[in-house]
């Protein structure tokens, strides 16, 4: 076997031992057939927990790598063909030099802004003397990869929301004033995403939502008389929210009523027995149906919901509103 290759393998074996036994992390070796300037990857382990955070490493073993001494430390000369890989890598890249007796080992993080031209085919970077593998390498990795977040509590919280959503046939979604004034729909999209995690969950979620606007409870106006809410609903249709699929038509649903009012032109309005009766322009009602059924149909087609359910919902919506003719 080539002496240089054997030395390289020895250096990498030592480094793997160092990572696994001293740093208590995981070293993942790159195939010997690959030559792109990376020998392996370190996966960070904190308190026995694998974090999913990684760095790439290039390992050079031998006293020859310590001969090019500069004022700040050592001059590492790299191949130009590796630069594009380093610069395009989504992981930080560390260069590690280890001497023959494993007594001296230094490191640096690759930073193209710290590289200099050596010749047409090579570049160089300074590896600081104070960057000692045995003293500050691990802390450098931790500081670089922070923050390391424990998502377990957040995941459990999200699952509890899923359980609560699954355990009811009626889901009232409160829309905040800040969402209304800023025309944001994140809360609606989040609910739809949660209800769409599986096809069964999505089918069971059809016609189960109701909208309410809790910060307007003390407002004397009817919901349909509040311009900013109407603007929000109108804009929601422009964002293709599939209201017809999700809003409940089996009860006296405020959501479906104000949705229509936000998009239809009212010709006259009167009050009878504490009820507000509104007469809408027929063409605007037709366009309202056309637009919202189109959004619903595309949503159901995208999620492979069968035509039988489509017909069930369509009939329910028409029954709720009454015929458009």
mmCIF file with all atom_site columns, C-alpha atoms in Angstrom, residues 161-253:
data_model
loop_
_atom_site.group_PDB
_atom_site.id
_atom_site.type_symbol
_atom_site.label_atom_id
_atom_site.label_alt_id
_atom_site.label_comp_id
_atom_site.label_asym_id
_atom_site.label_entity_id
_atom_site.label_seq_id
_atom_site.pdbx_PDB_ins_code
_atom_site.Cartn_x
_atom_site.Cartn_y
_atom_site.Cartn_z
_atom_site.occupancy
_atom_site.B_iso_or_equiv
_atom_site.pdbx_formal_charge
_atom_site.auth_seq_id
_atom_site.auth_comp_id
_atom_site.auth_asym_id
_atom_site.auth_atom_id
_atom_site.pdbx_PDB_model_num
ATOM 1  C CA . UNK A 1 161 ? -53.419 20.104 19.378 1.00 0.00 ? 161 UNK A CA 1
ATOM 2  C CA . UNK A 1 162 ? -53.928 17.297 16.858 1.00 0.00 ? 162 UNK A CA 1
ATOM 3  C CA . UNK A 1 163 ? -55.661 15.167 19.498 1.00 0.00 ? 163 UNK A CA 1
ATOM 4  C CA . UNK A 1 164 ? -57.956 18.035 20.476 1.00 0.00 ? 164 UNK A CA 1
ATOM 5  C CA . UNK A 1 165 ? -58.792 18.677 16.835 1.00 0.00 ? 165 UNK A CA 1
ATOM 6  C CA . UNK A 1 166 ? -59.509 14.985 16.265 1.00 0.00 ? 166 UNK A CA 1
ATOM 7  C CA . UNK A 1 167 ? -61.794 14.664 19.273 1.00 0.00 ? 167 UNK A CA 1
ATOM 8  C CA . UNK A 1 168 ? -64.442 17.090 18.075 1.00 0.00 ? 168 UNK A CA 1
ATOM 9  C CA . UNK A 1 169 ? -66.837 17.470 15.185 1.00 0.00 ? 169 UNK A CA 1
ATOM 10 C CA . UNK A 1 170 ? -66.991 21.224 15.625 1.00 0.00 ? 170 UNK A CA 1
ATOM 11 C CA . UNK A 1 171 ? -63.958 23.500 15.499 1.00 0.00 ? 171 UNK A CA 1
ATOM 12 C CA . UNK A 1 172 ? -64.330 27.228 16.167 1.00 0.00 ? 172 UNK A CA 1
ATOM 13 C CA . UNK A 1 173 ? -61.407 29.250 14.837 1.00 0.00 ? 173 UNK A CA 1
ATOM 14 C CA . UNK A 1 174 ? -60.887 32.669 16.382 1.00 0.00 ? 174 UNK A CA 1
ATOM 15 C CA . UNK A 1 175 ? -59.435 35.293 14.043 1.00 0.00 ? 175 UNK A CA 1
ATOM 16 C CA . UNK A 1 176 ? -57.428 38.035 15.738 1.00 0.00 ? 176 UNK A CA 1
ATOM 17 C CA . UNK A 1 177 ? -57.630 41.737 14.930 1.00 0.00 ? 177 UNK A CA 1
ATOM 18 C CA . UNK A 1 178 ? -53.941 41.771 14.062 1.00 0.00 ? 178 UNK A CA 1
ATOM 19 C CA . UNK A 1 179 ? -54.527 39.102 11.383 1.00 0.00 ? 179 UNK A CA 1
ATOM 20 C CA . UNK A 1 180 ? -57.538 41.009 10.079 1.00 0.00 ? 180 UNK A CA 1
ATOM 21 C CA . UNK A 1 181 ? -55.813 44.390 9.795  1.00 0.00 ? 181 UNK A CA 1
ATOM 22 C CA . UNK A 1 182 ? -52.628 42.888 8.318  1.00 0.00 ? 182 UNK A CA 1
ATOM 23 C CA . UNK A 1 183 ? -54.582 40.531 6.010  1.00 0.00 ? 183 UNK A CA 1
ATOM 24 C CA . UNK A 1 184 ? -52.721 37.494 7.324  1.00 0.00 ? 184 UNK A CA 1
ATOM 25 C CA . UNK A 1 185 ? -53.961 33.923 6.981  1.00 0.00 ? 185 UNK A CA 1
ATOM 26 C CA . UNK A 1 186 ? -51.261 32.006 8.846  1.00 0.00 ? 186 UNK A CA 1
ATOM 27 C CA . UNK A 1 187 ? -53.662 30.765 11.524 1.00 0.00 ? 187 UNK A CA 1
ATOM 28 C CA . UNK A 1 188 ? -56.027 29.381 8.877  1.00 0.00 ? 188 UNK A CA 1
ATOM 29 C CA . UNK A 1 189 ? -53.211 27.761 6.907  1.00 0.00 ? 189 UNK A CA 1
ATOM 30 C CA . UNK A 1 190 ? -51.855 26.193 10.107 1.00 0.00 ? 190 UNK A CA 1
ATOM 31 C CA . UNK A 1 191 ? -55.238 24.683 10.932 1.00 0.00 ? 191 UNK A CA 1
ATOM 32 C CA . UNK A 1 192 ? -55.674 23.393 7.382  1.00 0.00 ? 192 UNK A CA 1
ATOM 33 C CA . UNK A 1 193 ? -52.177 21.867 7.478  1.00 0.00 ? 193 UNK A CA 1
ATOM 34 C CA . UNK A 1 194 ? -52.971 20.116 10.757 1.00 0.00 ? 194 UNK A CA 1
ATOM 35 C CA . UNK A 1 195 ? -56.268 18.820 9.395  1.00 0.00 ? 195 UNK A CA 1
ATOM 36 C CA . UNK A 1 196 ? -54.530 17.602 6.223  1.00 0.00 ? 196 UNK A CA 1
ATOM 37 C CA . UNK A 1 197 ? -51.872 15.397 7.830  1.00 0.00 ? 197 UNK A CA 1
ATOM 38 C CA . UNK A 1 198 ? -53.597 12.311 6.481  1.00 0.00 ? 198 UNK A CA 1
ATOM 39 C CA . UNK A 1 199 ? -56.357 11.688 3.984  1.00 0.00 ? 199 UNK A CA 1
ATOM 40 C CA . UNK A 1 200 ? -58.625 10.180 6.646  1.00 0.00 ? 200 UNK A CA 1
ATOM 41 C CA . UNK A 1 201 ? -58.120 13.185 8.918  1.00 0.00 ? 201 UNK A CA 1
ATOM 42 C CA . UNK A 1 202 ? -58.855 15.555 6.036  1.00 0.00 ? 202 UNK A CA 1
ATOM 43 C CA . UNK A 1 203 ? -62.043 13.742 5.032  1.00 0.00 ? 203 UNK A CA 1
ATOM 44 C CA . UNK A 1 204 ? -63.284 13.758 8.624  1.00 0.00 ? 204 UNK A CA 1
ATOM 45 C CA . UNK A 1 205 ? -62.517 17.501 8.867  1.00 0.00 ? 205 UNK A CA 1
ATOM 46 C CA . UNK A 1 206 ? -64.871 18.499 6.056  1.00 0.00 ? 206 UNK A CA 1
ATOM 47 C CA . UNK A 1 207 ? -67.561 21.005 7.074  1.00 0.00 ? 207 UNK A CA 1
ATOM 48 C CA . UNK A 1 208 ? -66.436 21.196 10.703 1.00 0.00 ? 208 UNK A CA 1
ATOM 49 C CA . UNK A 1 209 ? -65.058 24.747 11.011 1.00 0.00 ? 209 UNK A CA 1
ATOM 50 C CA . UNK A 1 210 ? -66.731 27.892 12.239 1.00 0.00 ? 210 UNK A CA 1
ATOM 51 C CA . UNK A 1 211 ? -65.222 31.366 12.316 1.00 0.00 ? 211 UNK A CA 1
ATOM 52 C CA . UNK A 1 212 ? -65.530 33.849 15.115 1.00 0.00 ? 212 UNK A CA 1
ATOM 53 C CA . UNK A 1 213 ? -63.919 37.182 15.856 1.00 0.00 ? 213 UNK A CA 1
ATOM 54 C CA . UNK A 1 214 ? -63.476 37.379 19.649 1.00 0.00 ? 214 UNK A CA 1
ATOM 55 C CA . UNK A 1 215 ? -62.017 40.889 19.779 1.00 0.00 ? 215 UNK A CA 1
ATOM 56 C CA . UNK A 1 216 ? -65.233 42.255 18.243 1.00 0.00 ? 216 UNK A CA 1
ATOM 57 C CA . UNK A 1 217 ? -67.543 40.782 20.887 1.00 0.00 ? 217 UNK A CA 1
ATOM 58 C CA . UNK A 1 218 ? -68.251 44.229 22.334 1.00 0.00 ? 218 UNK A CA 1
ATOM 59 C CA . UNK A 1 219 ? -68.759 45.839 18.946 1.00 0.00 ? 219 UNK A CA 1
ATOM 60 C CA . UNK A 1 220 ? -72.410 46.825 18.455 1.00 0.00 ? 220 UNK A CA 1
ATOM 61 C CA . UNK A 1 221 ? -72.216 46.269 14.713 1.00 0.00 ? 221 UNK A CA 1
ATOM 62 C CA . UNK A 1 222 ? -73.087 42.996 13.067 1.00 0.00 ? 222 UNK A CA 1
ATOM 63 C CA . UNK A 1 223 ? -70.044 41.112 11.744 1.00 0.00 ? 223 UNK A CA 1
ATOM 64 C CA . UNK A 1 224 ? -71.039 41.797 8.132  1.00 0.00 ? 224 UNK A CA 1
ATOM 65 C CA . UNK A 1 225 ? -71.124 45.524 8.909  1.00 0.00 ? 225 UNK A CA 1
ATOM 66 C CA . UNK A 1 226 ? -67.445 45.638 9.928  1.00 0.00 ? 226 UNK A CA 1
ATOM 67 C CA . UNK A 1 227 ? -65.433 46.652 6.842  1.00 0.00 ? 227 UNK A CA 1
ATOM 68 C CA . UNK A 1 228 ? -62.057 45.223 7.888  1.00 0.00 ? 228 UNK A CA 1
ATOM 69 C CA . UNK A 1 229 ? -63.540 41.772 8.506  1.00 0.00 ? 229 UNK A CA 1
ATOM 70 C CA . UNK A 1 230 ? -65.207 41.863 5.109  1.00 0.00 ? 230 UNK A CA 1
ATOM 71 C CA . UNK A 1 231 ? -61.900 42.876 3.534  1.00 0.00 ? 231 UNK A CA 1
ATOM 72 C CA . UNK A 1 232 ? -60.153 39.997 5.297  1.00 0.00 ? 232 UNK A CA 1
ATOM 73 C CA . UNK A 1 233 ? -62.722 37.478 4.068  1.00 0.00 ? 233 UNK A CA 1
ATOM 74 C CA . UNK A 1 234 ? -62.637 38.893 0.555  1.00 0.00 ? 234 UNK A CA 1
ATOM 75 C CA . UNK A 1 235 ? -58.866 38.654 0.508  1.00 0.00 ? 235 UNK A CA 1
ATOM 76 C CA . UNK A 1 236 ? -58.958 35.101 1.898  1.00 0.00 ? 236 UNK A CA 1
ATOM 77 C CA . UNK A 1 237 ? -60.737 33.972 -1.252 1.00 0.00 ? 237 UNK A CA 1
ATOM 78 C CA . UNK A 1 238 ? -58.017 35.629 -3.329 1.00 0.00 ? 238 UNK A CA 1
ATOM 79 C CA . UNK A 1 239 ? -55.594 33.432 -1.348 1.00 0.00 ? 239 UNK A CA 1
ATOM 80 C CA . UNK A 1 240 ? -57.659 30.367 -2.327 1.00 0.00 ? 240 UNK A CA 1
ATOM 81 C CA . UNK A 1 241 ? -58.750 29.338 1.159  1.00 0.00 ? 241 UNK A CA 1
ATOM 82 C CA . UNK A 1 242 ? -61.151 26.396 0.540  1.00 0.00 ? 242 UNK A CA 1
ATOM 83 C CA . UNK A 1 243 ? -63.936 27.691 2.780  1.00 0.00 ? 243 UNK A CA 1
ATOM 84 C CA . UNK A 1 244 ? -66.644 25.620 1.148  1.00 0.00 ? 244 UNK A CA 1
ATOM 85 C CA . UNK A 1 245 ? -64.768 22.442 2.085  1.00 0.00 ? 245 UNK A CA 1
ATOM 86 C CA . UNK A 1 246 ? -64.140 23.345 5.722  1.00 0.00 ? 246 UNK A CA 1
ATOM 87 C CA . UNK A 1 247 ? -66.933 25.652 6.921  1.00 0.00 ? 247 UNK A CA 1
ATOM 88 C CA . UNK A 1 248 ? -69.855 23.904 8.607  1.00 0.00 ? 248 UNK A CA 1
ATOM 89 C CA . UNK A 1 249 ? -73.125 24.090 6.672  1.00 0.00 ? 249 UNK A CA 1
ATOM 90 C CA . UNK A 1 250 ? -75.049 21.832 9.057  1.00 0.00 ? 250 UNK A CA 1
ATOM 91 C CA . UNK A 1 251 ? -75.572 24.539 11.651 1.00 0.00 ? 251 UNK A CA 1
ATOM 92 C CA . UNK A 1 252 ? -76.548 28.200 11.530 1.00 0.00 ? 252 UNK A CA 1
ATOM 93 C CA . UNK A 1 253 ? -72.993 29.071 10.443 1.00 0.00 ? 253 UNK A CA 1
#
